[in-house]
Amino acid sequence: MTFDIDMIKAVYAKYPERIEAARKVLGKPLTLSEKILYAHLWDGAASEAFERGKSYVDFAPDRVAMQDATAQMALLQFMQAGKPKVAVPSTAHADHLILARLGADKDLQESINKNNEVFNFLSSVCDKYGIGFWKPGAGIIHQVVLENYAFPGGMMIGTDSHTVNAGGLGMVAIGVGGADAVDVMAGMAWELKMPKLIGVKLTGKLNGWTAPKDVILKVAGILTVKGGTGCIVEYFGEGAEAMSATGKGTICNMGAEIGATTSTFGYDDSMRRYLKATGREDVVAAADVVAEHLTGDAEVYANPEQYFDQVIEINLSELTPHLNGPFTPDLATPVSEMKEKAIANGWPLDIEWALIGSCTNSSYEDLTRAASIVEDAIAKGVKPKAILGINPGSEQVRYTAERDGLMDTFNKFESTRIFTNACGPCIGQWDREGAEKQEKNSIVHSFNRNFAKRADGNPNTHAFVASPEMVAAIAISGRLDFNPVADTLTNENGEQVKLSEPTGMELPELGFAVEDNGYQAPAEDGSKVNVVVNPDSSRLQLLEPFAPWDGKNITGAKLLIKAFGKCTTDHISMAGPWLRYRGHLDNISNNCLIGAVNAFNQKTNEVVNQLTGELSEVPAAARAYKAAGIPTIVVGDHNYGEGSSREHAAMEPRHLGVTTVLVKSFARIHETNLKKQGMLGLTFANEADYDLIKEDDTFNFLDLDQFAPGKSISIEVVHVDGSKDVIVTNHTYNQAQIDWYKAGSALNLIKRLQSNN
Ligand code: MIC
Ligand code: SF4
């Protein structure tokens, strides 16, 4: 049975008319991205052309997905919106809160015990408001979405940056903060700046050791972590068509790592095969009727330079396996060059752990290709040097893989650890033995992110990202610089052997199977469901509205921290052990910016509290200013807030009295999150002004009281010696967003509108 098939059919029914209208206003052949966007305008059929990179546009997404770590805050906000039921099909997935330690069965039960309160809360809120709930163990949000909900030409948003994974089935799927999800679930329009378009033409065919993962590892190397900001990346070409839908999903998934709004592929046979294999023949039948609208126009793909803002061409026949890292997903190194580069940079060469899984690479195909390497090593008498950890993406994949003997294959290596179908080590939910010693070491994984401390909390773990088959090969060799194309391994008989190229199965021959997929349908009538939040809970806290703006200039503000270099959402609101406070704003605020590097002493979580002149932890300093009624500001570098969609990274500073985040540039989701939560997100008009900011500065806004779209804001920076600089800052707030700021948050505005109705 396909979930929400009527909704899907209704979307397709609108397609012909909407595409015709889009053709008229745009007057040119259309990319797939434009087709999907223009088919989902809030106001119906297009009556004007929107300017890419400029116009703010209201959209009507078809569905919403949330994961447990962000759903808590999203749903706490939704509960305040005063609606009886969600307006579009929505789901929540319990995946992030499950800790990997001993292996699937024990870990799952222990995590359920530990997070009982939160899972019960999510389950009852879902029940009440008509939201499907995928219970702990059901799988990782993005795999479950791909298997059950994604459909070509659809548009969805999700409270997780890797929502973009659904581009593998030809969706425009976008990661957002919880407040955005609230808009859509409350039946309101969802706003996005019309994205620019990057076309990636894939020629040739993947072969040998090269996998879809290498396409995105390569693209990340080209575009860097901010090169996709504000853009949709559209893949096309013979190479794209030859790839499986889950492989496409991998590529789209890691589009988040280049800051792309989303990535997508045109509807093709690989998608038909995947939809059928996952029991959705009805979606195929419906999609086929409008198939011409579910891919870009031939003219666009023939002359991409004329229709995309940027075009990249990759010849898959020549692409070789890559390893990206450490500490950033865009540091791309061909496997063949790793030896030299690792030695030059002092990256540890020995590998103790190699992990396969995450929402990026945990499909059936991924597992079969990795298993083929393990099988080959066993046949050739080679024992693994590193521990292999496996996180299946969903219960359906796990069950099927177990039935087909893949788990047995992995378990032939004595040290293999099969973890729960959940995020686990990918988000620091990994109790890795010995991590507390903080030893310098390298790990390799098929996940998407590798920021410092992310997997095991150890800042000295150098994490490298690779395809599942490369991860398996590295697990066997125990070496970061192992190149399976060229290098040999010594087997039990002392012979030199070479690993054979991976082979795999796109889809299970016997079809997918599952006994209990872990889905819980909501109550038909949720009005009687009672949602309880214990006022003494350390895990959940009902939200207090943020105070509205008084309309005046902010004066006398102090610098909380000037962050140096990379400041991702992991630096602003760390995950791992902190995930447990994701539903409790005051408690989680104790991690606010503790990972950010203070530009004045290069240390984390150590700033000067200007009230006492003493060194302080960042959250404590913020609380001290707040108690004294002194507003604060945070200063940062480029691509501030890169990474996750977690709105905690905006809500925590807001809760602690930070009024403004002033940086060289923002990552998209984080900038919107700041706006939604009633913060000022500003950028230096002159980047060099970042250097003017001193540790003990005081800030007076000069013309915030005239806050208006497109108008810069000047700030007087008073240094402690009495000298002053006036710096000019820019912003991207439109009038509606300024209204959020005025109201104190977007949610305050929704509530006001709701009570006026
Ligand atoms: C991540 O991969 O960083 C996460 C954890 O999935 C986040 C969401 C979160 O912080 O809860 C994301 O990518 O948005
Ligand atoms: Fe989970 Fe990792 Fe995927 Fe985020 S990137 S959803 S933490 S598996």
mmCIF file of C-alpha atoms in Angstrom, residues 79-348:
data_model
loop_
_atom_site.group_PDB
_atom_site.id
_atom_site.type_symbol
_atom_site.label_atom_id
_atom_site.label_comp_id
_atom_site.label_asym_id
_atom_site.label_seq_id
_atom_site.Cartn_x
_atom_site.Cartn_y
_atom_site.Cartn_z
ATOM 1 C CA MET A 79 1.405 22.756 19.685
ATOM 2 C CA GLN A 80 1.361 26.515 20.178
ATOM 3 C CA ALA A 81 -0.019 27.212 16.729
ATOM 4 C CA GLY A 82 -3.500 26.248 17.864
ATOM 5 C CA LYS A 83 -4.334 23.806 15.049
ATOM 6 C CA PRO A 84 -6.217 20.548 15.631
ATOM 7 C CA LYS A 85 -4.423 18.572 12.908
ATOM 8 C CA VAL A 86 -1.575 18.896 10.438
ATOM 9 C CA ALA A 87 -2.581 20.355 7.095
ATOM 10 C CA VAL A 88 -0.360 18.114 4.930
ATOM 11 C CA PRO A 89 0.775 14.493 5.366
ATOM 12 C CA SER A 90 3.570 14.533 7.940
ATOM 13 C CA THR A 91 5.748 11.964 9.691
ATOM 14 C CA ALA A 92 8.150 11.805 12.607
ATOM 15 C CA HIS A 93 10.994 9.304 12.876
ATOM 16 C CA ALA A 94 12.806 8.028 15.972
ATOM 17 C CA ASP A 95 16.367 7.594 14.769
ATOM 18 C CA HIS A 96 18.796 10.139 16.199
ATOM 19 C CA LEU A 97 18.367 9.288 19.860
ATOM 20 C CA ILE A 98 19.591 5.729 19.626
ATOM 21 C CA LEU A 99 23.063 5.146 20.977
ATOM 22 C CA ALA A 100 25.397 2.661 19.314
ATOM 23 C CA ARG A 101 27.478 0.698 21.778
ATOM 24 C CA LEU A 102 27.263 -3.074 21.842
ATOM 25 C CA GLY A 103 25.098 -3.911 18.869
ATOM 26 C CA ALA A 104 21.560 -3.615 17.599
ATOM 27 C CA ASP A 105 19.385 -5.540 20.062
ATOM 28 C CA LYS A 106 20.905 -4.376 23.323
ATOM 29 C CA ASP A 107 21.424 -0.810 22.146
ATOM 30 C CA LEU A 108 17.882 -0.391 20.917
ATOM 31 C CA GLN A 109 16.307 -1.570 24.136
ATOM 32 C CA GLU A 110 18.617 0.569 26.209
ATOM 33 C CA SER A 111 17.897 3.637 24.112
ATOM 34 C CA ILE A 112 14.169 3.067 24.373
ATOM 35 C CA ASN A 113 14.509 2.885 28.149
ATOM 36 C CA LYS A 114 16.599 6.028 28.311
ATOM 37 C CA ASN A 115 14.487 8.094 25.938
ATOM 38 C CA ASN A 116 11.141 6.747 26.955
ATOM 39 C CA GLU A 117 9.764 10.115 27.952
ATOM 40 C CA VAL A 118 10.681 11.703 24.632
ATOM 41 C CA PHE A 119 9.477 8.808 22.491
ATOM 42 C CA ASN A 120 6.186 8.778 24.388
ATOM 43 C CA PHE A 121 5.847 12.501 23.877
ATOM 44 C CA LEU A 122 6.500 12.194 20.140
ATOM 45 C CA SER A 123 4.186 9.230 19.834
ATOM 46 C CA SER A 124 1.320 11.022 21.577
ATOM 47 C CA VAL A 125 1.788 14.338 19.741
ATOM 48 C CA CYS A 126 1.815 12.441 16.455
ATOM 49 C CA ASP A 127 -1.291 10.556 17.483
ATOM 50 C CA LYS A 128 -3.053 13.766 18.390
ATOM 51 C CA TYR A 129 -2.228 15.836 15.352
ATOM 52 C CA GLY A 130 -2.487 13.174 12.642
ATOM 53 C CA ILE A 131 1.236 12.553 12.123
ATOM 54 C CA GLY A 132 2.642 9.134 11.194
ATOM 55 C CA PHE A 133 5.213 7.935 13.719
ATOM 56 C CA TRP A 134 8.091 5.625 12.852
ATOM 57 C CA LYS A 135 9.152 3.999 16.080
ATOM 58 C CA PRO A 136 12.729 3.519 17.307
ATOM 59 C CA GLY A 137 14.383 0.818 15.210
ATOM 60 C CA ALA A 138 12.220 1.530 12.128
ATOM 61 C CA GLY A 139 15.124 3.246 10.442
ATOM 62 C CA ILE A 140 16.734 6.520 9.513
ATOM 63 C CA ILE A 141 14.301 9.211 8.416
ATOM 64 C CA HIS A 142 15.681 9.669 4.903
ATOM 65 C CA GLN A 143 15.792 5.980 4.033
ATOM 66 C CA VAL A 144 12.296 5.502 5.373
ATOM 67 C CA VAL A 145 11.126 8.492 3.345
ATOM 68 C CA LEU A 146 12.779 7.157 0.196
ATOM 69 C CA GLU A 147 11.213 3.743 0.713
ATOM 70 C CA ASN A 148 7.734 4.963 1.534
ATOM 71 C CA TYR A 149 6.967 8.566 0.736
ATOM 72 C CA ALA A 150 9.215 10.149 -1.880
ATOM 73 C CA PHE A 151 7.710 10.503 -5.354
ATOM 74 C CA PRO A 152 9.020 11.999 -8.589
ATOM 75 C CA GLY A 153 8.053 15.627 -9.038
ATOM 76 C CA GLY A 154 6.931 16.022 -5.432
ATOM 77 C CA MET A 155 8.006 18.742 -3.053
ATOM 78 C CA MET A 156 8.665 18.175 0.614
ATOM 79 C CA ILE A 157 10.387 19.824 3.507
ATOM 80 C CA GLY A 158 11.959 18.084 6.466
ATOM 81 C CA THR A 159 13.501 19.174 9.720
ATOM 82 C CA ASP A 160 16.849 17.720 8.856
ATOM 83 C CA SER A 161 19.392 18.958 6.372
ATOM 84 C CA HIS A 162 19.600 15.583 4.639
ATOM 85 C CA THR A 163 15.930 15.663 3.673
ATOM 86 C CA VAL A 164 17.488 16.343 0.267
ATOM 87 C CA ASN A 165 18.094 12.595 0.018
ATOM 88 C CA ALA A 166 14.647 12.251 -1.576
ATOM 89 C CA GLY A 167 16.048 13.926 -4.694
ATOM 90 C CA GLY A 168 17.102 10.363 -5.534
ATOM 91 C CA LEU A 169 13.460 9.774 -6.470
ATOM 92 C CA GLY A 170 13.179 13.042 -8.353
ATOM 93 C CA MET A 171 11.737 15.231 -5.618
ATOM 94 C CA VAL A 172 12.575 18.735 -4.590
ATOM 95 C CA ALA A 173 13.115 17.923 -0.932
ATOM 96 C CA ILE A 174 14.498 20.623 1.304
ATOM 97 C CA GLY A 175 15.914 20.689 4.822
ATOM 98 C CA VAL A 176 14.488 23.332 7.120
ATOM 99 C CA GLY A 177 14.251 24.335 10.750
ATOM 100 C CA GLY A 178 11.266 23.282 12.838
ATOM 101 C CA ALA A 179 9.593 26.675 12.563
ATOM 102 C CA ASP A 180 9.373 26.246 8.799
ATOM 103 C CA ALA A 181 7.813 22.844 9.271
ATOM 104 C CA VAL A 182 5.275 24.470 11.587
ATOM 105 C CA ASP A 183 4.246 26.870 8.808
ATOM 106 C CA VAL A 184 3.480 24.017 6.441
ATOM 107 C CA MET A 185 1.853 21.778 9.029
ATOM 108 C CA ALA A 186 -0.292 24.717 10.092
ATOM 109 C CA GLY A 187 -1.537 25.078 6.520
ATOM 110 C CA MET A 188 0.412 28.176 5.638
ATOM 111 C CA ALA A 189 2.673 28.964 2.724
ATOM 112 C CA TRP A 190 6.351 28.125 2.960
ATOM 113 C CA GLU A 191 8.744 30.736 1.748
ATOM 114 C CA LEU A 192 12.037 30.221 -0.060
ATOM 115 C CA LYS A 193 14.237 32.479 -2.103
ATOM 116 C CA MET A 194 13.992 31.244 -5.697
ATOM 117 C CA PRO A 195 17.095 29.067 -5.931
ATOM 118 C CA LYS A 196 19.764 29.422 -8.553
ATOM 119 C CA LEU A 197 20.425 26.316 -10.613
ATOM 120 C CA ILE A 198 23.577 24.291 -11.002
ATOM 121 C CA GLY A 199 23.485 21.635 -13.707
ATOM 122 C CA VAL A 200 25.717 18.604 -13.354
ATOM 123 C CA LYS A 201 26.076 16.593 -16.516
ATOM 124 C CA LEU A 202 27.157 13.024 -15.914
ATOM 125 C CA THR A 203 28.670 11.356 -18.942
ATOM 126 C CA GLY A 204 30.173 7.863 -19.161
ATOM 127 C CA LYS A 205 29.425 5.102 -16.698
ATOM 128 C CA LEU A 206 30.580 4.205 -13.205
ATOM 129 C CA ASN A 207 32.894 1.248 -13.168
ATOM 130 C CA GLY A 208 35.316 -0.720 -11.040
ATOM 131 C CA TRP A 209 35.721 0.678 -7.542
ATOM 132 C CA THR A 210 33.938 3.929 -8.290
ATOM 133 C CA ALA A 211 30.510 4.470 -6.759
ATOM 134 C CA PRO A 212 27.797 7.157 -6.743
ATOM 135 C CA LYS A 213 29.396 8.418 -3.533
ATOM 136 C CA ASP A 214 32.474 9.390 -5.515
ATOM 137 C CA VAL A 215 30.381 11.653 -7.711
ATOM 138 C CA ILE A 216 29.366 13.777 -4.774
ATOM 139 C CA LEU A 217 32.789 13.550 -3.120
ATOM 140 C CA LYS A 218 34.168 14.965 -6.348
ATOM 141 C CA VAL A 219 31.448 17.632 -6.623
ATOM 142 C CA ALA A 220 32.122 18.647 -3.002
ATOM 143 C CA GLY A 221 35.788 19.031 -3.870
ATOM 144 C CA ILE A 222 34.846 21.303 -6.770
ATOM 145 C CA LEU A 223 32.152 23.392 -5.146
ATOM 146 C CA THR A 224 33.374 23.351 -1.497
ATOM 147 C CA VAL A 225 31.118 23.492 1.532
ATOM 148 C CA LYS A 226 29.506 26.738 0.475
ATOM 149 C CA GLY A 227 29.529 26.460 -3.311
ATOM 150 C CA GLY A 228 25.970 25.184 -3.484
ATOM 151 C CA THR A 229 24.451 27.822 -1.202
ATOM 152 C CA GLY A 230 21.134 29.068 -2.531
ATOM 153 C CA CYS A 231 21.210 26.598 -5.428
ATOM 154 C CA ILE A 232 19.449 23.486 -6.576
ATOM 155 C CA VAL A 233 21.811 21.016 -8.167
ATOM 156 C CA GLU A 234 20.174 19.157 -11.045
ATOM 157 C CA TYR A 235 21.906 16.037 -12.356
ATOM 158 C CA PHE A 236 21.325 14.696 -15.840
ATOM 159 C CA GLY A 237 22.973 12.791 -18.659
ATOM 160 C CA GLU A 238 23.545 9.159 -19.593
ATOM 161 C CA GLY A 239 25.603 8.619 -16.454
ATOM 162 C CA ALA A 240 22.692 9.715 -14.299
ATOM 163 C CA GLU A 241 20.266 7.378 -15.989
ATOM 164 C CA ALA A 242 22.585 4.420 -15.566
ATOM 165 C CA MET A 243 22.638 4.833 -11.803
ATOM 166 C CA SER A 244 20.279 3.271 -9.265
ATOM 167 C CA ALA A 245 17.719 5.427 -7.466
ATOM 168 C CA THR A 246 19.434 4.836 -4.129
ATOM 169 C CA GLY A 247 22.754 5.813 -5.696
ATOM 170 C CA LYS A 248 21.094 9.015 -6.830
ATOM 171 C CA GLY A 249 19.860 9.414 -3.265
ATOM 172 C CA THR A 250 23.452 9.241 -1.995
ATOM 173 C CA ILE A 251 24.466 12.017 -4.344
ATOM 174 C CA CYS A 252 21.505 14.206 -3.403
ATOM 175 C CA ASN A 253 22.000 13.448 0.276
ATOM 176 C CA MET A 254 25.467 14.918 0.358
ATOM 177 C CA GLY A 255 24.327 17.980 -1.532
ATOM 178 C CA ALA A 256 23.745 19.226 2.000
ATOM 179 C CA GLU A 257 27.512 19.183 2.434
ATOM 180 C CA ILE A 258 27.980 21.779 -0.278
ATOM 181 C CA GLY A 259 25.236 23.940 1.183
ATOM 182 C CA ALA A 260 22.861 23.259 -1.728
ATOM 183 C CA THR A 261 19.189 23.948 -1.151
ATOM 184 C CA THR A 262 18.578 20.546 -2.660
ATOM 185 C CA SER A 263 19.602 18.275 -5.528
ATOM 186 C CA THR A 264 17.474 16.252 -7.887
ATOM 187 C CA PHE A 265 17.366 13.898 -10.869
ATOM 188 C CA GLY A 266 14.800 13.458 -13.630
ATOM 189 C CA TYR A 267 12.296 10.596 -13.494
ATOM 190 C CA ASP A 268 13.739 7.532 -15.186
ATOM 191 C CA ASP A 269 13.696 3.744 -15.205
ATOM 192 C CA SER A 270 15.871 3.434 -12.117
ATOM 193 C CA MET A 271 13.136 5.257 -10.205
ATOM 194 C CA ARG A 272 10.449 3.094 -11.735
ATOM 195 C CA ARG A 273 12.373 -0.013 -10.641
ATOM 196 C CA TYR A 274 12.847 1.285 -7.122
ATOM 197 C CA LEU A 275 9.229 2.383 -6.736
ATOM 198 C CA LYS A 276 8.036 -1.015 -7.910
ATOM 199 C CA ALA A 277 10.447 -2.888 -5.665
ATOM 200 C CA THR A 278 9.152 -0.906 -2.702
ATOM 201 C CA GLY A 279 5.537 -1.743 -3.520
ATOM 202 C CA ARG A 280 4.523 1.472 -5.247
ATOM 203 C CA GLU A 281 3.403 0.413 -8.709
ATOM 204 C CA ASP A 282 0.546 2.870 -8.291
ATOM 205 C CA VAL A 283 3.000 5.767 -8.075
ATOM 206 C CA VAL A 284 4.713 4.560 -11.246
ATOM 207 C CA ALA A 285 1.374 4.362 -13.041
ATOM 208 C CA ALA A 286 0.447 7.879 -11.925
ATOM 209 C CA ALA A 287 3.877 9.340 -12.653
ATOM 210 C CA ASP A 288 4.023 7.798 -16.111
ATOM 211 C CA VAL A 289 1.002 9.808 -17.159
ATOM 212 C CA VAL A 290 2.919 13.044 -16.617
ATOM 213 C CA ALA A 291 6.407 11.613 -17.179
ATOM 214 C CA GLU A 292 7.419 14.356 -19.630
ATOM 215 C CA HIS A 293 6.953 16.921 -16.841
ATOM 216 C CA LEU A 294 9.022 14.972 -14.345
ATOM 217 C CA THR A 295 12.325 15.584 -16.054
ATOM 218 C CA GLY A 296 14.040 18.568 -17.623
ATOM 219 C CA ASP A 297 13.294 19.507 -21.236
ATOM 220 C CA ALA A 298 15.570 17.875 -23.820
ATOM 221 C CA GLU A 299 16.657 21.305 -25.043
ATOM 222 C CA VAL A 300 17.877 22.164 -21.530
ATOM 223 C CA TYR A 301 19.992 19.050 -21.224
ATOM 224 C CA ALA A 302 21.345 19.499 -24.743
ATOM 225 C CA ASN A 303 22.477 23.073 -24.078
ATOM 226 C CA PRO A 304 22.788 23.301 -20.313
ATOM 227 C CA GLU A 305 24.981 26.412 -20.353
ATOM 228 C CA GLN A 306 22.019 28.420 -21.577
ATOM 229 C CA TYR A 307 19.680 27.341 -18.815
ATOM 230 C CA PHE A 308 21.698 26.777 -15.654
ATOM 231 C CA ASP A 309 23.612 29.397 -13.676
ATOM 232 C CA GLN A 310 26.582 27.061 -13.568
ATOM 233 C CA VAL A 311 27.357 23.774 -15.297
ATOM 234 C CA ILE A 312 29.745 21.051 -14.190
ATOM 235 C CA GLU A 313 30.533 18.026 -16.294
ATOM 236 C CA ILE A 314 31.866 14.803 -14.848
ATOM 237 C CA ASN A 315 32.877 11.815 -16.896
ATOM 238 C CA LEU A 316 31.993 8.830 -14.755
ATOM 239 C CA SER A 317 34.160 6.524 -16.829
ATOM 240 C CA GLU A 318 37.195 8.487 -15.662
ATOM 241 C CA LEU A 319 36.108 9.181 -12.100
ATOM 242 C CA THR A 320 38.151 7.368 -9.459
ATOM 243 C CA PRO A 321 37.355 6.582 -5.802
ATOM 244 C CA HIS A 322 37.836 9.439 -3.345
ATOM 245 C CA LEU A 323 38.299 9.959 0.363
ATOM 246 C CA ASN A 324 37.120 13.299 1.737
ATOM 247 C CA GLY A 325 38.408 14.703 4.984
ATOM 248 C CA PRO A 326 39.448 15.060 7.675
ATOM 249 C CA PHE A 327 37.207 17.526 9.539
ATOM 250 C CA THR A 328 35.441 18.834 6.449
ATOM 251 C CA PRO A 329 33.532 16.972 3.737
ATOM 252 C CA ASP A 330 34.954 18.983 0.843
ATOM 253 C CA LEU A 331 38.611 18.120 1.240
ATOM 254 C CA ALA A 332 38.624 15.610 -1.611
ATOM 255 C CA THR A 333 41.544 13.295 -2.250
ATOM 256 C CA PRO A 334 41.609 10.574 -4.897
ATOM 257 C CA VAL A 335 42.396 7.318 -3.116
ATOM 258 C CA SER A 336 45.475 6.942 -5.297
ATOM 259 C CA GLU A 337 46.936 10.160 -3.847
ATOM 260 C CA MET A 338 46.136 9.491 -0.231
ATOM 261 C CA LYS A 339 49.510 7.978 0.682
ATOM 262 C CA GLU A 340 51.393 11.097 -0.127
ATOM 263 C CA LYS A 341 48.854 13.541 1.191
ATOM 264 C CA ALA A 342 48.307 11.758 4.499
ATOM 265 C CA ILE A 343 52.024 11.645 5.223
ATOM 266 C CA ALA A 344 52.490 15.291 4.253
ATOM 267 C CA ASN A 345 49.662 16.314 6.592
ATOM 268 C CA GLY A 346 50.415 13.972 9.444
ATOM 269 C CA TRP A 347 47.068 12.176 9.213
ATOM 270 C CA PRO A 348 47.229 8.864 11.089
#
